[in-house]
Amino acid sequence: MPTVAMMVNGKKVSADVEPRTLLVHYLRENLGLTGTHVGCDTSQCGACVVDIDGASVKSCTQLAVQCEGAHVTTIEGLAQGETLHPMQEAFRENHALQCGFCTPGMVMSAIDLVKRNKSPSEREIREWLEGNLCRCTGYHNIVKAIAAAAQTMRG
Amino acid sequence: MNVAIGQPIRRVEDDRLLRGQGRFLEDVRLAHEAQAVVLRSPHAHAHIRLLDPSAARAAPGVLAVLTHADLAAEGVKSLPPMTRDPRYEIKNSDGSRMPEPEHWPLAKDKVRHVGDPVAFVVAETRAQALDAAALIAVDYDPLPAVIDAASARAPGAPVLHDGAPGNRVLEWSVGDRKATDDAFAKAHRVTRLKLHNNRLICAYLEPRAAMASVTGDAITLYASGQGAHRFRETLSFCLGVAQDDVRVVMGDVGGGFGPRGFFQPENVLVALAARRLGRPVRWIGDRAESFTTDVQARDHAIECAVALDANGRFLALDVSSDWNMGAYVPARAVFAQIAHMGPVMPGAYRFPALHFTLRGYLTNMAPIYALRGIGRAEASHILERLIEEAAHEMKLDRVEIRRRNLVPASAMPYDNKAGSTYDSGEFEAIMDKALDLADWRGFGARKAQSRARGLLRGIGLCNFVENAGGAPSEFAEVKADPARRLDLYVGSGPSGQGHETVYAQVLAAELGLPFEDVRTHIGDTAIVKAGYGSAASRSMRKAGSAVVLGARIMIEKGKILAGDMMEATPADIEYQAGWFRVAGTDKSVHLYDVAAHARAKGEELSGAIDHKQPEETFPNGCQVAEVEIDPETGKVDLVRHSFVNDVGRVINPLLLDGQLHGGVAQGIGQAMTERTVYDADGQLLSGSFMDYCIPRADDMPFFATAFHEVPCAGNPLGVKGAGEGGTTGAPPAILNAIIDALRDFGATDIDMPAAPETVWRAMGARRPG
């Protein structure tokens, strides 16, 4: 089994993994980071989105061994202690989550959007979320939360 | 923080869910777990001639392979259909009992839909279990499949279950046949429609899963459902063990919407395997299994007609539905359909006569169950499409025809002749509010602007009344802890609604104590003494009421204890905001000190109630949809959606809005994007998120919502129920808007979902190009 080493949420980790191990399974099973969820098997739902070297990626479409040397951030790596990331805080404030299953992927994806586009319009937010499914909220409060977080993050 | 009813409290659930610290079933890890997979039928309908698991049993890492023979050897019972439960007994209109098709957790001799479970393979790793499942020899003898009600009842059709000749499960009706026929005979006009209420797949985001561990006789089932105690009851029934020997634990649940209330076969299988192996067994389903084997919803072929007089007043309504129920009859599915479709068939309108017949047929598709808005969504579809076409045929204004027929507020309480008595409702005021919110009057100008851009524009509305019902009782217990804490135990569990927050809000407001004092305990039968679960928009009505009443019981008990402490008679003691005070004096003790006093005496300052509240309530509302359509492609853009709702008293407007938005979004899915397709052989063609389209963020606008509170007198909180109005009212409002946009093309109806191709075809010969 090959050894893979990467930085996850600022910590150096390494393990021997089967080559076919998906990143999402490595995160969940090996590292116990269960905030990254698996909601489908066709890479549509986006519950597994994490940040790899500054870009949002569906961790179900990436092999763990492809992430050798990469910096990976998961939902668990966003808050600074008690203080939530502005995107997490905006989701809380705007009631942008109900069951919470899609939420980690939504938050990770939204942070990437705001990194690329500091003032996304409603339309741009909605189109960006094409790859993130939510069955509870009707997206209304998610779109509001992302717009609000973008404003906070602009400062 | 002091809180009140009606305040938009932020949720206590969110911190853990936002940090990735939620405890969904797949996140739970037990020591020495074994991993299971289910071998499923590739055929829609087949006899099993041979089932040989010997090669799989000998495969590396395999711990057990269960088939129906193992279930039989252990005396496992079939999943209980509802007619075995006298609480939910429903008889056919001729007085006969419904057939009771068996539903085995693993198929016995025959498979009846694609995905029907055949064997359960348990191994050290999931990969080993998957490899071993491929080694099981199954010899199927395929049979022809029936995939709709019409083919199910055709002479010579293959029969799914021996006990259900002609594949018919039920024929049930409500109303007055003769009065309805007489009214139609003398009508000025009759409008008829044939509708299909499309089959839906719930697609909650967390796929199904189940896990069990066994110690001695004690079985713990980790499940993802809508109520722990119901699952305990069913598991103990299936395994033939005492309920006391079964503990059910539910953590965070990734969406429920009704189908998660169904006790899935895998719950029995993990428990059985864990008992046999003496170690925990985990089964995690994948999305493909969800598509083929989650219980599905709706699927009614409907014929309906409305009779009107010359002034557009309704004389009678006549509806019949052939319901495609799929391969089995999940417990309570028929009860929920009947309880929520017939009794609200007339909706917000006066019908002097009506009749409704529901016929249910078994087919080789996944079984049907309750989904958000069950029955009411079908009823509003029927009613509002009929009214829309009647107005068109009679050249009456669409709002005016509704106004002429709405039940006036002055008629409350109102017997709707279909089995419901509406306690309250201001339907006309709500419609007017919705029309204002939607700027109905300004539509003409917006249509002109669309036309200038080469686009069609339409607007439509839907008035609806739903009946929120569900099992009659719910449990709550309040305990005051001397460590300045309130422990609240509630039987009805959430799947995203925010129960932990709103129950705590209700309790803190009732007692006048800080919100932060409350710890809410839900979802574990070892911790919560009793309960039922979330269904039929019942949790705030029934569990919320139980919280209030449990708190009041605790206060009465507290008055006795406080009287003890202050040497006063309980009748002289008043309670307010945490303090028991001897009336007219400055003598007082705090509730938490009373709790300490109780504790010192070996007692508990607590109040518990299994609150029975069988009366239904009638949430109602009006939705207005506005669409823009590209005539070149048939693509529909929902550009505005407005919704005024009477859910009774509003507890938390932030969470309530969330319920409305989510409900509308599921209604948008039914109306515009979601199509379940089985081919003639019973193969599911829409078996992934690529093929079955649940709405995306760019399929909808921001919603405009408003409340119109008419408190319900039937419960201490004055609430009516909020979960299902969105799903009930959205589809007909959207369809009416689309048809409005397509009137110039001669369109008079459109099938759901109104996907671009369907809309483009509906424009007929007059479409551009």
CSV table of C-alpha atoms in Angstrom, one decimal, chain A residues 18 20 25 28-29 32-42 44-47 75-84 87-104 107 122-123 125-144 147, chain B residues 10-11 13-15 17-22 24 26-27 29 127 131 200-207 252-255 257 282 286-289 372 495-498 637 654-659 661-663 665-666 669 674 687-704:
chain,number,residue,atom,x,y,z
A,18,GLU,CA,-5.1,1.4,-0.7
A,20,ARG,CA,-8.4,3.2,-4.6
A,25,HIS,CA,-13.1,8.1,2.8
A,28,ARG,CA,-13.8,10.2,7.3
A,29,GLU,CA,-12.4,6.7,8.1
A,32,GLY,CA,-12.3,10.6,11.8
A,33,LEU,CA,-13.2,13.9,10.2
A,34,THR,CA,-16.9,13.0,9.7
A,35,GLY,CA,-18.1,16.5,8.9
A,36,THR,CA,-17.4,15.8,5.2
A,37,HIS,CA,-20.5,13.9,4.1
A,38,VAL,CA,-21.3,11.4,1.3
A,39,GLY,CA,-24.8,12.1,-0.1
A,40,CYS,CA,-24.6,10.4,-3.5
A,41,ASP,CA,-22.5,8.3,-5.7
A,42,THR,CA,-22.5,10.4,-8.9
A,44,GLN,CA,-23.8,15.7,-7.8
A,45,CYS,CA,-24.8,16.5,-4.3
A,46,GLY,CA,-21.7,18.4,-3.1
A,47,ALA,CA,-22.0,17.3,0.6
A,75,ILE,CA,-15.4,22.0,7.6
A,76,GLU,CA,-13.7,21.1,10.9
A,77,GLY,CA,-10.8,23.4,10.1
A,78,LEU,CA,-12.7,26.7,9.6
A,79,ALA,CA,-13.5,27.9,13.1
A,80,GLN,CA,-10.9,29.6,15.2
A,81,GLY,CA,-11.8,28.0,18.6
A,82,GLU,CA,-15.1,29.4,19.7
A,83,THR,CA,-15.3,31.8,16.8
A,84,LEU,CA,-17.0,30.6,13.7
A,87,MET,CA,-19.4,32.0,6.4
A,88,GLN,CA,-20.4,29.6,9.2
A,89,GLU,CA,-21.7,32.5,11.3
A,90,ALA,CA,-23.7,33.9,8.3
A,91,PHE,CA,-25.3,30.4,7.8
A,92,ARG,CA,-26.2,30.4,11.6
A,93,GLU,CA,-27.5,33.9,11.6
A,94,ASN,CA,-29.6,33.5,8.5
A,95,HIS,CA,-31.0,30.0,9.3
A,96,ALA,CA,-29.4,28.7,6.2
A,97,LEU,CA,-29.4,25.1,7.4
A,98,GLN,CA,-32.1,22.7,8.5
A,99,CYS,CA,-31.0,19.0,8.7
A,100,GLY,CA,-27.4,20.1,8.2
A,101,PHE,CA,-26.3,17.3,6.0
A,102,CYS,CA,-25.5,19.4,3.0
A,103,THR,CA,-24.2,22.2,5.1
A,104,PRO,CA,-20.5,21.4,5.3
A,107,VAL,CA,-20.1,26.3,3.4
A,122,GLU,CA,-27.9,36.7,-6.3
A,123,ARG,CA,-27.7,35.1,-9.8
A,125,ILE,CA,-24.5,32.7,-6.1
A,126,ARG,CA,-27.4,30.6,-7.4
A,127,GLU,CA,-25.4,29.5,-10.4
A,128,TRP,CA,-22.3,28.7,-8.3
A,129,LEU,CA,-24.4,26.4,-6.2
A,130,GLU,CA,-25.3,24.2,-9.2
A,131,GLY,CA,-23.2,21.4,-7.7
A,132,ASN,CA,-24.5,21.6,-4.1
A,133,LEU,CA,-27.9,20.1,-3.4
A,134,CYS,CA,-30.1,21.0,-0.5
A,135,ARG,CA,-33.5,19.4,0.1
A,136,CYS,CA,-34.6,21.3,3.2
A,137,THR,CA,-34.2,25.1,2.7
A,138,GLY,CA,-35.3,25.9,-0.8
A,139,TYR,CA,-31.8,27.7,-0.9
A,140,HIS,CA,-33.5,31.0,0.0
A,141,ASN,CA,-31.6,31.5,3.3
A,142,ILE,CA,-28.4,29.9,1.9
A,143,VAL,CA,-28.2,32.5,-0.9
A,144,LYS,CA,-28.9,35.2,1.7
A,147,ALA,CA,-24.4,37.3,0.3
B,10,ARG,CA,-31.3,31.2,16.3
B,11,ARG,CA,-30.9,27.5,16.5
B,13,GLU,CA,-28.4,22.8,16.6
B,14,ASP,CA,-26.4,24.9,14.3
B,15,ASP,CA,-23.1,25.2,16.1
B,17,LEU,CA,-23.7,21.1,12.4
B,18,LEU,CA,-21.7,24.1,11.1
B,19,ARG,CA,-18.5,22.8,12.7
B,20,GLY,CA,-18.9,19.3,11.1
B,21,GLN,CA,-19.7,17.9,14.6
B,22,GLY,CA,-23.1,16.6,13.7
B,24,PHE,CA,-25.5,11.5,11.6
B,26,GLU,CA,-22.8,7.2,9.3
B,27,ASP,CA,-20.7,9.2,11.8
B,29,ARG,CA,-18.5,4.3,15.2
B,127,ALA,CA,-15.3,-4.4,0.2
B,131,ASP,CA,-17.2,-9.2,-3.3
B,200,LEU,CA,-41.9,11.4,-6.4
B,201,ILE,CA,-38.7,10.3,-4.9
B,202,CYS,CA,-38.0,12.0,-1.6
B,203,ALA,CA,-34.2,12.2,-1.9
B,204,TYR,CA,-33.4,13.4,1.6
B,205,LEU,CA,-29.7,14.2,1.4
B,206,GLU,CA,-28.5,11.6,3.9
B,207,PRO,CA,-28.8,8.2,2.4
B,252,ASP,CA,-28.9,13.9,13.7
B,253,VAL,CA,-31.2,12.9,10.8
B,254,GLY,CA,-30.4,14.2,7.3
B,255,GLY,CA,-33.9,15.0,6.2
B,257,PHE,CA,-40.1,14.6,5.0
B,282,ARG,CA,-23.4,-1.6,10.2
B,286,ASP,CA,-25.7,4.3,-1.1
B,287,ARG,CA,-27.6,6.8,-3.2
B,288,ALA,CA,-28.4,4.2,-5.9
B,289,GLU,CA,-30.1,2.1,-3.3
B,372,ARG,CA,-44.7,16.1,2.8
B,495,SER,CA,-35.0,15.6,10.9
B,496,GLY,CA,-33.9,19.3,10.4
B,497,GLN,CA,-36.9,21.2,11.7
B,498,GLY,CA,-35.1,22.6,14.7
B,637,ASP,CA,-38.4,30.5,-15.1
B,654,LEU,CA,-37.3,32.5,11.4
B,655,LEU,CA,-37.7,28.7,11.6
B,656,LEU,CA,-41.2,28.9,10.3
B,657,ASP,CA,-40.0,30.8,7.2
B,658,GLY,CA,-37.5,28.0,6.7
B,659,GLN,CA,-40.3,25.4,6.7
B,661,HIS,CA,-39.3,27.9,1.9
B,662,GLY,CA,-38.4,24.3,2.0
B,663,GLY,CA,-41.9,23.2,1.4
B,665,ALA,CA,-39.1,24.2,-3.0
B,666,GLN,CA,-40.3,20.6,-2.9
B,669,GLY,CA,-39.7,20.1,-7.7
B,674,GLU,CA,-39.0,15.8,-10.7
B,687,GLY,CA,-32.1,6.3,-10.6
B,688,SER,CA,-29.5,9.0,-9.8
B,689,PHE,CA,-29.3,12.7,-9.2
B,690,MET,CA,-28.3,13.0,-12.9
B,691,ASP,CA,-31.6,11.5,-14.0
B,692,TYR,CA,-34.0,12.6,-11.3
B,693,CYS,CA,-33.8,16.3,-10.9
B,694,ILE,CA,-34.4,17.8,-7.5
B,695,PRO,CA,-34.4,21.6,-7.7
B,696,ARG,CA,-31.2,23.5,-7.7
B,697,ALA,CA,-30.6,27.0,-6.3
B,698,ASP,CA,-31.0,28.6,-9.8
B,699,ASP,CA,-34.4,26.9,-10.3
B,700,MET,CA,-36.1,29.4,-8.0
B,701,PRO,CA,-36.3,33.0,-6.9
B,702,PHE,CA,-36.3,34.4,-3.4
B,703,PHE,CA,-39.7,33.7,-1.9
B,704,ALA,CA,-42.1,36.3,-0.5
